[in-house]
């Protein structure tokens, strides 16, 4: 572990240049740079790189989160062309698999996997949800909305709790110009449903205990209108904003939620049902690519510039000149660190409750950071 004393100057490391601002409020506890070409960071500081995907039968990575990842494998059977979706834990051990018919002209389903790997959920653009056990056997098969049929421009977004017991779905049918939000169990027990005529869905989210749900909607026309809504589990609206939102993040105690977009965020207190603050990026070249809360009411966001690498066929878009910014619950900046030489393919910023530190992964290693008020 490296011990580093910060002063308000540029400090040159082997890894690059750090510009420190009020760094006593946000400092690096550990910096490790012993990896190459990291694509994804998983739990327990495990990585997924191109070397893990050298199997000729692997077509692509289709799913990843902190707990694991999934890959598409091509099966050699000309009479019955199939693919296999195989899911692995963060320790790279297989936990589940599903076989599907290969259909070139139909988008892949969105796959969700339970934290312990005992359940796989597939959400099809054809307006259908299938639930599999970890051996690929179908346990449930039902429509998202009974009266709708498949349309090529249908938008479906989903969020679920870690165990996949609760599922929140937003579905926009362009021809009908209506968005339907549905909260149900994965066994298709309806909890509530609400429709919004004239609105399209951008994203949905669910707190891991299922207490709160979030949806981002928009209207197009002469001028765009935006609507971001936070619901309780029984469908009551507890907070609403006109903020343009591409994603949500709930604090671990569900007292706060942040509404995130590329250039700004909004913070809301769910106990008082009120807005506490907004934060806008001052750097015109950067966007917000990650965010997480500590359990002591600190929010850290990751910002970066977007760069295209034409030499990387599978990961052409990369994030360079990364920065971490810590905010209090009024969205006021506490501190900032710039990592000018870091680049990232798939952002990984999360709070490690056991270590009481933030984990930030980049292409060649990771950093553990302390953040205080």
mmCIF file of C-alpha atoms in Angstrom:
data_model
loop_
_atom_site.group_PDB
_atom_site.id
_atom_site.type_symbol
_atom_site.label_atom_id
_atom_site.label_comp_id
_atom_site.label_asym_id
_atom_site.label_seq_id
_atom_site.Cartn_x
_atom_site.Cartn_y
_atom_site.Cartn_z
ATOM 1 C CA UNK A 1 0.000 0.000 0.000
ATOM 2 C CA UNK A 2 1.347 3.423 -0.919
ATOM 3 C CA UNK A 3 1.166 6.253 1.586
ATOM 4 C CA UNK A 4 0.796 9.587 -0.167
ATOM 5 C CA UNK A 5 0.841 13.095 1.263
ATOM 6 C CA UNK A 6 -1.175 15.499 -0.876
ATOM 7 C CA UNK A 7 -0.311 19.175 -1.373
ATOM 8 C CA UNK A 8 -1.892 21.671 -3.709
ATOM 9 C CA UNK A 9 0.413 21.181 -6.677
ATOM 10 C CA UNK A 10 0.646 18.759 -9.524
ATOM 11 C CA UNK A 11 2.038 15.457 -8.337
ATOM 12 C CA UNK A 12 3.497 13.069 -10.870
ATOM 13 C CA UNK A 13 2.983 9.353 -10.309
ATOM 14 C CA UNK A 14 3.965 6.468 -12.515
ATOM 15 C CA UNK A 15 0.322 6.334 -13.492
ATOM 16 C CA UNK A 16 -0.146 9.934 -14.478
ATOM 17 C CA UNK A 17 -0.957 13.398 -13.234
ATOM 18 C CA UNK A 18 -3.294 14.241 -10.370
ATOM 19 C CA UNK A 19 -4.783 17.677 -9.865
ATOM 20 C CA UNK A 20 -5.929 17.864 -6.266
ATOM 21 C CA UNK A 21 -8.560 20.206 -4.858
ATOM 22 C CA UNK A 22 -9.312 20.121 -1.100
ATOM 23 C CA UNK A 23 -7.814 16.640 -1.277
ATOM 24 C CA UNK A 24 -7.965 16.070 2.461
ATOM 25 C CA UNK A 25 -11.688 15.474 1.865
ATOM 26 C CA UNK A 26 -11.090 12.897 -0.878
ATOM 27 C CA UNK A 27 -7.857 10.932 -0.803
ATOM 28 C CA UNK A 28 -6.399 7.750 -2.216
ATOM 29 C CA UNK A 29 -5.967 5.049 0.408
ATOM 30 C CA UNK A 30 -4.600 2.481 -2.041
ATOM 31 C CA UNK A 31 -3.567 2.572 -5.691
ATOM 32 C CA UNK A 32 -2.825 -0.678 -7.552
ATOM 33 C CA UNK A 33 -1.753 -0.799 -11.191
ATOM 34 C CA UNK A 34 -0.936 -4.374 -12.143
ATOM 35 C CA UNK A 35 -3.535 -5.102 -14.826
ATOM 36 C CA UNK A 36 -3.662 -4.645 -18.589
ATOM 37 C CA UNK A 37 -6.635 -4.014 -20.829
ATOM 38 C CA UNK A 38 -9.348 -4.330 -18.178
ATOM 39 C CA UNK A 39 -12.795 -4.316 -19.797
ATOM 40 C CA UNK A 40 -14.930 -4.861 -16.683
ATOM 41 C CA UNK A 41 -14.330 -4.734 -12.943
ATOM 42 C CA UNK A 42 -16.268 -7.320 -10.909
ATOM 43 C CA UNK A 43 -16.613 -7.870 -7.166
ATOM 44 C CA UNK A 44 -13.591 -8.826 -5.039
ATOM 45 C CA UNK A 45 -11.364 -6.812 -7.401
ATOM 46 C CA UNK A 46 -11.744 -9.439 -10.108
ATOM 47 C CA UNK A 47 -11.349 -8.299 -13.717
ATOM 48 C CA UNK A 48 -12.661 -9.311 -17.104
ATOM 49 C CA UNK A 49 -10.263 -8.683 -19.987
ATOM 50 C CA UNK A 50 -9.903 -9.759 -23.602
ATOM 51 C CA UNK A 51 -7.798 -12.725 -22.447
ATOM 52 C CA UNK A 52 -10.843 -14.153 -20.662
ATOM 53 C CA UNK A 53 -12.804 -14.165 -23.918
ATOM 54 C CA UNK A 54 -10.404 -15.979 -26.258
ATOM 55 C CA UNK A 55 -12.728 -18.956 -26.765
ATOM 56 C CA UNK A 56 -13.591 -19.152 -30.490
ATOM 57 C CA UNK A 57 -17.209 -19.961 -29.639
ATOM 58 C CA UNK A 58 -17.696 -16.735 -27.669
ATOM 59 C CA UNK A 59 -19.497 -14.167 -29.792
ATOM 60 C CA UNK A 60 -19.725 -11.312 -27.309
ATOM 61 C CA UNK A 61 -20.259 -10.265 -23.710
ATOM 62 C CA UNK A 62 -23.978 -9.671 -23.249
ATOM 63 C CA UNK A 63 -24.366 -8.992 -19.545
ATOM 64 C CA UNK A 64 -22.252 -7.705 -16.711
ATOM 65 C CA UNK A 65 -22.585 -6.230 -13.240
ATOM 66 C CA UNK A 66 -20.529 -6.326 -10.051
ATOM 67 C CA UNK A 67 -21.608 -9.893 -9.300
ATOM 68 C CA UNK A 68 -20.740 -11.485 -12.632
ATOM 69 C CA UNK A 69 -21.102 -11.520 -16.388
ATOM 70 C CA UNK A 70 -22.653 -13.422 -19.272
ATOM 71 C CA UNK A 71 -21.332 -14.383 -22.705
ATOM 72 C CA UNK A 72 -22.965 -15.498 -25.944
ATOM 73 C CA UNK A 73 -21.621 -18.808 -27.230
ATOM 74 C CA UNK A 74 -22.272 -20.155 -30.708
ATOM 75 C CA UNK A 75 -23.317 -23.822 -30.838
ATOM 76 C CA UNK A 76 -22.376 -25.770 -33.959
ATOM 77 C CA UNK A 77 -25.647 -27.276 -35.092
ATOM 78 C CA UNK A 78 -26.628 -26.442 -38.676
ATOM 79 C CA UNK A 79 -30.037 -28.141 -38.519
ATOM 80 C CA UNK A 80 -31.039 -26.348 -35.345
ATOM 81 C CA UNK A 81 -28.926 -23.193 -35.009
ATOM 82 C CA UNK A 82 -28.740 -22.235 -31.358
ATOM 83 C CA UNK A 83 -26.729 -20.028 -29.106
ATOM 84 C CA UNK A 84 -26.002 -20.473 -25.425
ATOM 85 C CA UNK A 85 -25.959 -17.626 -22.951
ATOM 86 C CA UNK A 86 -23.632 -18.672 -20.137
ATOM 87 C CA UNK A 87 -23.439 -16.685 -16.916
ATOM 88 C CA UNK A 88 -20.465 -16.568 -14.549
ATOM 89 C CA UNK A 89 -19.901 -15.311 -11.012
ATOM 90 C CA UNK A 90 -17.350 -12.602 -10.247
ATOM 91 C CA UNK A 91 -14.931 -15.478 -9.518
ATOM 92 C CA UNK A 92 -15.494 -16.600 -13.152
ATOM 93 C CA UNK A 93 -17.305 -19.784 -12.156
ATOM 94 C CA UNK A 94 -20.353 -20.793 -14.253
ATOM 95 C CA UNK A 95 -23.623 -20.272 -12.378
ATOM 96 C CA UNK A 96 -26.367 -20.508 -15.029
ATOM 97 C CA UNK A 97 -27.019 -20.988 -18.736
ATOM 98 C CA UNK A 98 -29.852 -20.493 -21.224
ATOM 99 C CA UNK A 99 -30.158 -21.778 -24.797
ATOM 100 C CA UNK A 100 -31.900 -19.691 -27.443
ATOM 101 C CA UNK A 101 -32.673 -19.936 -31.145
ATOM 102 C CA UNK A 102 -30.375 -17.747 -33.234
ATOM 103 C CA UNK A 103 -32.447 -15.046 -34.951
ATOM 104 C CA UNK A 104 -30.431 -12.573 -36.962
ATOM 105 C CA UNK A 105 -33.247 -10.068 -37.501
ATOM 106 C CA UNK A 106 -34.555 -9.895 -33.918
ATOM 107 C CA UNK A 107 -32.798 -7.953 -31.125
ATOM 108 C CA UNK A 108 -31.427 -9.956 -28.219
ATOM 109 C CA UNK A 109 -33.509 -10.067 -25.058
ATOM 110 C CA UNK A 110 -32.285 -8.197 -22.018
ATOM 111 C CA UNK A 111 -30.994 -10.768 -19.525
ATOM 112 C CA UNK A 112 -31.044 -10.272 -15.766
ATOM 113 C CA UNK A 113 -29.434 -12.757 -13.371
ATOM 114 C CA UNK A 114 -30.101 -13.100 -9.651
ATOM 115 C CA UNK A 115 -27.225 -12.346 -7.312
ATOM 116 C CA UNK A 116 -26.810 -15.989 -6.281
ATOM 117 C CA UNK A 117 -27.253 -17.256 -9.857
ATOM 118 C CA UNK A 118 -30.338 -19.374 -9.220
ATOM 119 C CA UNK A 119 -32.612 -17.469 -11.614
ATOM 120 C CA UNK A 120 -32.351 -15.862 -15.071
ATOM 121 C CA UNK A 121 -34.914 -13.447 -16.451
ATOM 122 C CA UNK A 122 -35.186 -12.619 -20.174
ATOM 123 C CA UNK A 123 -37.181 -9.588 -21.333
ATOM 124 C CA UNK A 124 -37.962 -9.762 -25.062
ATOM 125 C CA UNK A 125 -38.817 -6.841 -27.317
ATOM 126 C CA UNK A 126 -41.682 -9.057 -28.485
ATOM 127 C CA UNK A 127 -43.502 -8.061 -25.256
ATOM 128 C CA UNK A 128 -42.655 -11.243 -23.376
ATOM 129 C CA UNK A 129 -40.903 -12.128 -20.131
ATOM 130 C CA UNK A 130 -39.411 -15.552 -19.484
ATOM 131 C CA UNK A 131 -37.997 -16.767 -16.184
ATOM 132 C CA UNK A 132 -35.487 -19.652 -16.192
ATOM 133 C CA UNK A 133 -33.851 -21.665 -13.455
ATOM 134 C CA UNK A 134 -30.056 -21.849 -13.535
ATOM 135 C CA UNK A 135 -30.200 -24.955 -15.742
ATOM 136 C CA UNK A 136 -32.057 -23.105 -18.484
ATOM 137 C CA UNK A 137 -35.522 -24.550 -17.873
ATOM 138 C CA UNK A 138 -38.428 -22.120 -18.307
ATOM 139 C CA UNK A 139 -40.314 -21.504 -15.054
ATOM 140 C CA UNK A 140 -42.531 -18.600 -16.177
ATOM 141 C CA UNK A 141 -43.535 -17.252 -19.607
ATOM 142 C CA UNK A 142 -45.924 -14.303 -19.911
ATOM 143 C CA UNK A 143 -46.606 -11.069 -21.768
ATOM 144 C CA UNK A 144 -45.565 -7.720 -20.332
ATOM 145 C CA UNK A 145 -48.908 -6.259 -21.427
ATOM 146 C CA UNK A 146 -51.545 -8.685 -22.700
ATOM 147 C CA UNK A 147 -53.216 -6.503 -25.320
ATOM 148 C CA UNK A 148 -50.053 -5.364 -27.129
ATOM 149 C CA UNK A 149 -48.266 -7.203 -29.927
ATOM 150 C CA UNK A 150 -44.749 -6.864 -31.284
ATOM 151 C CA UNK A 151 -43.703 -3.601 -32.970
ATOM 152 C CA UNK A 152 -40.157 -2.976 -34.176
ATOM 153 C CA UNK A 153 -39.886 0.437 -32.502
ATOM 154 C CA UNK A 154 -41.188 -0.683 -29.123
ATOM 155 C CA UNK A 155 -39.083 0.545 -26.192
ATOM 156 C CA UNK A 156 -38.753 -1.708 -23.137
ATOM 157 C CA UNK A 157 -36.598 -0.888 -20.100
ATOM 158 C CA UNK A 158 -36.348 -2.945 -16.920
ATOM 159 C CA UNK A 159 -35.060 -2.964 -13.375
ATOM 160 C CA UNK A 160 -35.163 -5.700 -10.740
ATOM 161 C CA UNK A 161 -34.072 -6.423 -7.194
ATOM 162 C CA UNK A 162 -30.912 -8.519 -6.728
ATOM 163 C CA UNK A 163 -32.899 -11.714 -6.172
ATOM 164 C CA UNK A 164 -35.152 -10.990 -9.204
ATOM 165 C CA UNK A 165 -38.254 -11.368 -7.048
ATOM 166 C CA UNK A 166 -39.522 -7.895 -8.016
ATOM 167 C CA UNK A 167 -39.509 -6.477 -11.548
ATOM 168 C CA UNK A 168 -40.263 -2.925 -12.716
ATOM 169 C CA UNK A 169 -40.836 -2.495 -16.461
ATOM 170 C CA UNK A 170 -41.407 0.535 -18.654
ATOM 171 C CA UNK A 171 -42.820 -0.103 -22.129
ATOM 172 C CA UNK A 172 -43.527 2.463 -24.856
ATOM 173 C CA UNK A 173 -45.548 1.433 -27.917
ATOM 174 C CA UNK A 174 -44.836 4.123 -30.557
ATOM 175 C CA UNK A 175 -47.955 3.514 -32.647
ATOM 176 C CA UNK A 176 -50.182 4.042 -29.621
ATOM 177 C CA UNK A 177 -48.035 6.864 -28.168
ATOM 178 C CA UNK A 178 -48.417 5.522 -24.667
ATOM 179 C CA UNK A 179 -46.019 4.353 -21.952
ATOM 180 C CA UNK A 180 -47.041 1.743 -19.396
ATOM 181 C CA UNK A 181 -45.156 1.232 -16.136
ATOM 182 C CA UNK A 182 -45.671 -2.174 -14.521
ATOM 183 C CA UNK A 183 -44.520 -3.350 -11.095
ATOM 184 C CA UNK A 184 -44.914 -7.096 -10.549
ATOM 185 C CA UNK A 185 -43.234 -10.115 -9.061
ATOM 186 C CA UNK A 186 -41.171 -12.217 -11.447
ATOM 187 C CA UNK A 187 -43.879 -14.888 -11.021
ATOM 188 C CA UNK A 188 -46.268 -12.424 -12.732
ATOM 189 C CA UNK A 189 -48.205 -11.344 -9.659
ATOM 190 C CA UNK A 190 -49.306 -7.779 -10.450
ATOM 191 C CA UNK A 191 -48.586 -5.119 -7.809
ATOM 192 C CA UNK A 192 -49.552 -1.993 -9.769
ATOM 193 C CA UNK A 193 -49.643 -0.578 -13.282
ATOM 194 C CA UNK A 194 -49.908 2.992 -14.587
ATOM 195 C CA UNK A 195 -50.083 4.394 -18.140
ATOM 196 C CA UNK A 196 -48.907 7.784 -19.446
ATOM 197 C CA UNK A 197 -50.426 8.857 -22.739
ATOM 198 C CA UNK A 198 -48.165 10.935 -24.992
ATOM 199 C CA UNK A 199 -44.997 10.071 -23.030
ATOM 200 C CA UNK A 200 -42.040 7.808 -23.894
ATOM 201 C CA UNK A 201 -39.831 6.052 -21.360
ATOM 202 C CA UNK A 202 -36.074 6.627 -21.020
ATOM 203 C CA UNK A 203 -35.146 4.572 -17.966
ATOM 204 C CA UNK A 204 -36.472 2.887 -14.831
ATOM 205 C CA UNK A 205 -34.873 1.887 -11.527
ATOM 206 C CA UNK A 206 -35.731 0.089 -8.311
ATOM 207 C CA UNK A 207 -34.140 0.270 -4.875
ATOM 208 C CA UNK A 208 -32.736 -3.096 -3.891
ATOM 209 C CA UNK A 209 -35.245 -3.606 -1.085
ATOM 210 C CA UNK A 210 -38.094 -2.783 -3.475
ATOM 211 C CA UNK A 211 -39.351 0.151 -1.387
ATOM 212 C CA UNK A 212 -38.911 2.756 -4.125
ATOM 213 C CA UNK A 213 -39.220 2.799 -7.906
ATOM 214 C CA UNK A 214 -38.147 5.453 -10.397
ATOM 215 C CA UNK A 215 -39.062 6.251 -13.997
ATOM 216 C CA UNK A 216 -37.815 8.831 -16.479
ATOM 217 C CA UNK A 217 -40.234 9.930 -19.230
ATOM 218 C CA UNK A 218 -40.070 12.445 -22.070
ATOM 219 C CA UNK A 219 -42.259 14.073 -24.712
ATOM 220 C CA UNK A 220 -40.938 15.115 -28.123
ATOM 221 C CA UNK A 221 -42.359 17.744 -30.431
ATOM 222 C CA UNK A 222 -41.700 21.447 -30.852
ATOM 223 C CA UNK A 223 -39.859 21.266 -27.530
ATOM 224 C CA UNK A 224 -38.800 18.320 -25.389
ATOM 225 C CA UNK A 225 -40.454 17.905 -22.005
ATOM 226 C CA UNK A 226 -39.128 15.670 -19.248
ATOM 227 C CA UNK A 227 -40.714 14.017 -16.255
ATOM 228 C CA UNK A 228 -38.846 12.037 -13.591
ATOM 229 C CA UNK A 229 -40.972 10.275 -10.970
ATOM 230 C CA UNK A 230 -40.171 8.401 -7.750
ATOM 231 C CA UNK A 231 -42.846 5.985 -6.491
ATOM 232 C CA UNK A 232 -43.324 3.924 -3.366
ATOM 233 C CA UNK A 233 -43.853 0.182 -3.784
ATOM 234 C CA UNK A 234 -47.629 0.692 -3.752
ATOM 235 C CA UNK A 235 -47.499 3.258 -6.577
ATOM 236 C CA UNK A 236 -47.733 6.483 -4.574
ATOM 237 C CA UNK A 237 -45.703 9.355 -6.068
ATOM 238 C CA UNK A 238 -43.270 10.712 -3.462
ATOM 239 C CA UNK A 239 -41.178 12.969 -5.701
ATOM 240 C CA UNK A 240 -41.441 14.418 -9.190
ATOM 241 C CA UNK A 241 -39.088 16.591 -11.235
ATOM 242 C CA UNK A 242 -38.810 18.108 -14.701
ATOM 243 C CA UNK A 243 -35.141 17.155 -14.720
ATOM 244 C CA UNK A 244 -33.941 15.334 -17.834
ATOM 245 C CA UNK A 245 -32.799 11.980 -16.443
ATOM 246 C CA UNK A 246 -30.994 9.025 -17.974
ATOM 247 C CA UNK A 247 -30.544 7.050 -14.747
ATOM 248 C CA UNK A 248 -31.149 6.933 -11.007
ATOM 249 C CA UNK A 249 -29.146 5.932 -7.950
ATOM 250 C CA UNK A 250 -30.641 5.288 -4.499
ATOM 251 C CA UNK A 251 -28.637 5.632 -1.291
ATOM 252 C CA UNK A 252 -28.202 2.399 0.664
ATOM 253 C CA UNK A 253 -30.647 3.541 3.361
ATOM 254 C CA UNK A 254 -33.112 4.807 0.700
ATOM 255 C CA UNK A 255 -33.190 8.259 2.280
ATOM 256 C CA UNK A 256 -31.825 9.928 -0.861
ATOM 257 C CA UNK A 257 -31.960 9.478 -4.621
ATOM 258 C CA UNK A 258 -29.954 11.151 -7.365
ATOM 259 C CA UNK A 259 -31.403 11.823 -10.811
ATOM 260 C CA UNK A 260 -28.511 11.583 -13.258
ATOM 261 C CA UNK A 261 -27.984 12.874 -16.757
ATOM 262 C CA UNK A 262 -24.908 13.553 -18.867
ATOM 263 C CA UNK A 263 -24.224 17.077 -17.681
ATOM 264 C CA UNK A 264 -26.080 17.448 -14.404
ATOM 265 C CA UNK A 265 -27.687 15.713 -11.468
ATOM 266 C CA UNK A 266 -30.424 16.446 -8.982
ATOM 267 C CA UNK A 267 -30.564 15.199 -5.385
ATOM 268 C CA UNK A 268 -33.797 14.545 -3.507
ATOM 269 C CA UNK A 269 -34.565 13.636 0.108
ATOM 270 C CA UNK A 270 -37.169 10.854 0.084
ATOM 271 C CA UNK A 271 -38.049 11.318 3.753
ATOM 272 C CA UNK A 272 -39.027 14.967 3.290
ATOM 273 C CA UNK A 273 -40.029 14.409 -0.362
ATOM 274 C CA UNK A 274 -38.087 17.473 -1.424
ATOM 275 C CA UNK A 275 -35.238 18.508 -3.689
ATOM 276 C CA UNK A 276 -31.998 19.198 -1.823
ATOM 277 C CA UNK A 277 -29.801 20.484 -4.647
ATOM 278 C CA UNK A 278 -28.470 20.274 -8.195
ATOM 279 C CA UNK A 279 -24.969 19.969 -9.593
ATOM 280 C CA UNK A 280 -23.870 20.875 -13.121
ATOM 281 C CA UNK A 281 -20.564 20.035 -14.765
ATOM 282 C CA UNK A 282 -18.416 23.081 -15.414
ATOM 283 C CA UNK A 283 -16.273 21.262 -17.988
ATOM 284 C CA UNK A 284 -18.064 21.344 -21.347
ATOM 285 C CA UNK A 285 -16.078 18.356 -22.657
ATOM 286 C CA UNK A 286 -17.017 15.939 -19.864
ATOM 287 C CA UNK A 287 -20.081 13.873 -18.989
ATOM 288 C CA UNK A 288 -21.178 11.973 -15.875
ATOM 289 C CA UNK A 289 -20.487 8.241 -16.309
ATOM 290 C CA UNK A 290 -20.902 6.859 -12.779
ATOM 291 C CA UNK A 291 -22.169 7.624 -9.278
ATOM 292 C CA UNK A 292 -22.597 6.017 -5.867
ATOM 293 C CA UNK A 293 -23.440 6.955 -2.280
ATOM 294 C CA UNK A 294 -21.449 6.186 0.840
ATOM 295 C CA UNK A 295 -23.392 5.168 3.941
ATOM 296 C CA UNK A 296 -22.457 8.523 5.495
ATOM 297 C CA UNK A 297 -24.325 10.691 3.001
ATOM 298 C CA UNK A 298 -21.567 11.412 0.520
ATOM 299 C CA UNK A 299 -22.160 11.067 -3.212
ATOM 300 C CA UNK A 300 -19.214 10.557 -5.548
ATOM 301 C CA UNK A 301 -19.622 10.992 -9.292
ATOM 302 C CA UNK A 302 -17.228 9.962 -12.045
ATOM 303 C CA UNK A 303 -16.842 12.272 -15.041
ATOM 304 C CA UNK A 304 -14.843 11.819 -18.237
ATOM 305 C CA UNK A 305 -14.411 12.807 -21.853
ATOM 306 C CA UNK A 306 -15.672 10.401 -24.514
ATOM 307 C CA UNK A 307 -13.109 9.221 -27.066
ATOM 308 C CA UNK A 308 -13.391 6.908 -30.071
ATOM 309 C CA UNK A 309 -10.731 4.246 -30.641
ATOM 310 C CA UNK A 310 -11.135 2.960 -34.203
ATOM 311 C CA UNK A 311 -8.567 0.207 -33.565
ATOM 312 C CA UNK A 312 -10.749 -1.520 -30.961
ATOM 313 C CA UNK A 313 -13.539 -3.294 -32.833
ATOM 314 C CA UNK A 314 -15.462 -4.416 -29.746
ATOM 315 C CA UNK A 315 -14.967 -1.370 -27.507
ATOM 316 C CA UNK A 316 -14.665 1.644 -29.810
ATOM 317 C CA UNK A 317 -15.946 4.130 -27.237
ATOM 318 C CA UNK A 318 -13.685 4.831 -24.281
ATOM 319 C CA UNK A 319 -13.659 7.329 -21.439
ATOM 320 C CA UNK A 320 -10.529 9.419 -20.913
ATOM 321 C CA UNK A 321 -9.389 12.152 -18.513
ATOM 322 C CA UNK A 322 -11.439 10.738 -15.660
ATOM 323 C CA UNK A 323 -12.304 12.763 -12.560
ATOM 324 C CA UNK A 324 -13.968 11.929 -9.247
ATOM 325 C CA UNK A 325 -16.059 14.572 -7.477
ATOM 326 C CA UNK A 326 -17.492 14.195 -3.972
ATOM 327 C CA UNK A 327 -20.736 15.990 -3.084
ATOM 328 C CA UNK A 328 -22.749 16.466 0.077
ATOM 329 C CA UNK A 329 -26.522 15.964 0.172
ATOM 330 C CA UNK A 330 -27.142 19.538 -0.946
ATOM 331 C CA UNK A 331 -25.179 18.686 -4.119
ATOM 332 C CA UNK A 332 -22.366 21.028 -3.055
ATOM 333 C CA UNK A 333 -18.894 19.972 -4.149
ATOM 334 C CA UNK A 334 -16.640 18.822 -1.318
ATOM 335 C CA UNK A 335 -13.550 17.769 -3.262
ATOM 336 C CA UNK A 336 -12.277 16.685 -6.661
ATOM 337 C CA UNK A 337 -9.419 14.583 -8.035
ATOM 338 C CA UNK A 338 -8.449 14.421 -11.710
ATOM 339 C CA UNK A 339 -6.849 11.267 -13.138
ATOM 340 C CA UNK A 340 -5.606 12.672 -16.430
ATOM 341 C CA UNK A 341 -3.917 9.483 -17.664
ATOM 342 C CA UNK A 342 -6.641 6.988 -16.739
ATOM 343 C CA UNK A 343 -8.967 5.607 -19.372
ATOM 344 C CA UNK A 344 -11.970 3.368 -18.910
ATOM 345 C CA UNK A 345 -13.964 1.063 -21.202
ATOM 346 C CA UNK A 346 -16.828 0.237 -18.838
ATOM 347 C CA UNK A 347 -17.037 2.574 -15.818
ATOM 348 C CA UNK A 348 -16.846 1.030 -12.357
ATOM 349 C CA UNK A 349 -17.389 3.270 -9.347
ATOM 350 C CA UNK A 350 -18.980 1.820 -6.218
ATOM 351 C CA UNK A 351 -18.964 2.190 -2.463
ATOM 352 C CA UNK A 352 -17.548 -0.800 -0.585
ATOM 353 C CA UNK A 353 -19.482 -0.888 2.688
ATOM 354 C CA UNK A 354 -17.143 -3.467 4.225
ATOM 355 C CA UNK A 355 -14.024 -1.390 3.590
ATOM 356 C CA UNK A 356 -15.870 1.909 4.042
ATOM 357 C CA UNK A 357 -14.159 3.157 0.892
ATOM 358 C CA UNK A 358 -15.041 3.947 -2.692
ATOM 359 C CA UNK A 359 -13.714 1.573 -5.351
ATOM 360 C CA UNK A 360 -12.739 3.117 -8.695
ATOM 361 C CA UNK A 361 -11.537 0.800 -11.480
ATOM 362 C CA UNK A 362 -9.747 1.868 -14.649
ATOM 363 C CA UNK A 363 -7.998 0.149 -17.558
ATOM 364 C CA UNK A 364 -4.832 -0.823 -15.698
ATOM 365 C CA UNK A 365 -5.776 -1.071 -12.052
ATOM 366 C CA UNK A 366 -7.935 0.335 -9.297
ATOM 367 C CA UNK A 367 -7.925 2.887 -6.515
ATOM 368 C CA UNK A 368 -9.567 2.843 -3.088
ATOM 369 C CA UNK A 369 -10.603 6.280 -1.903
ATOM 370 C CA UNK A 370 -11.633 7.766 1.423
ATOM 371 C CA UNK A 371 -14.280 10.473 1.312
ATOM 372 C CA UNK A 372 -15.267 12.628 4.284
ATOM 373 C CA UNK A 373 -17.414 15.715 4.817
#
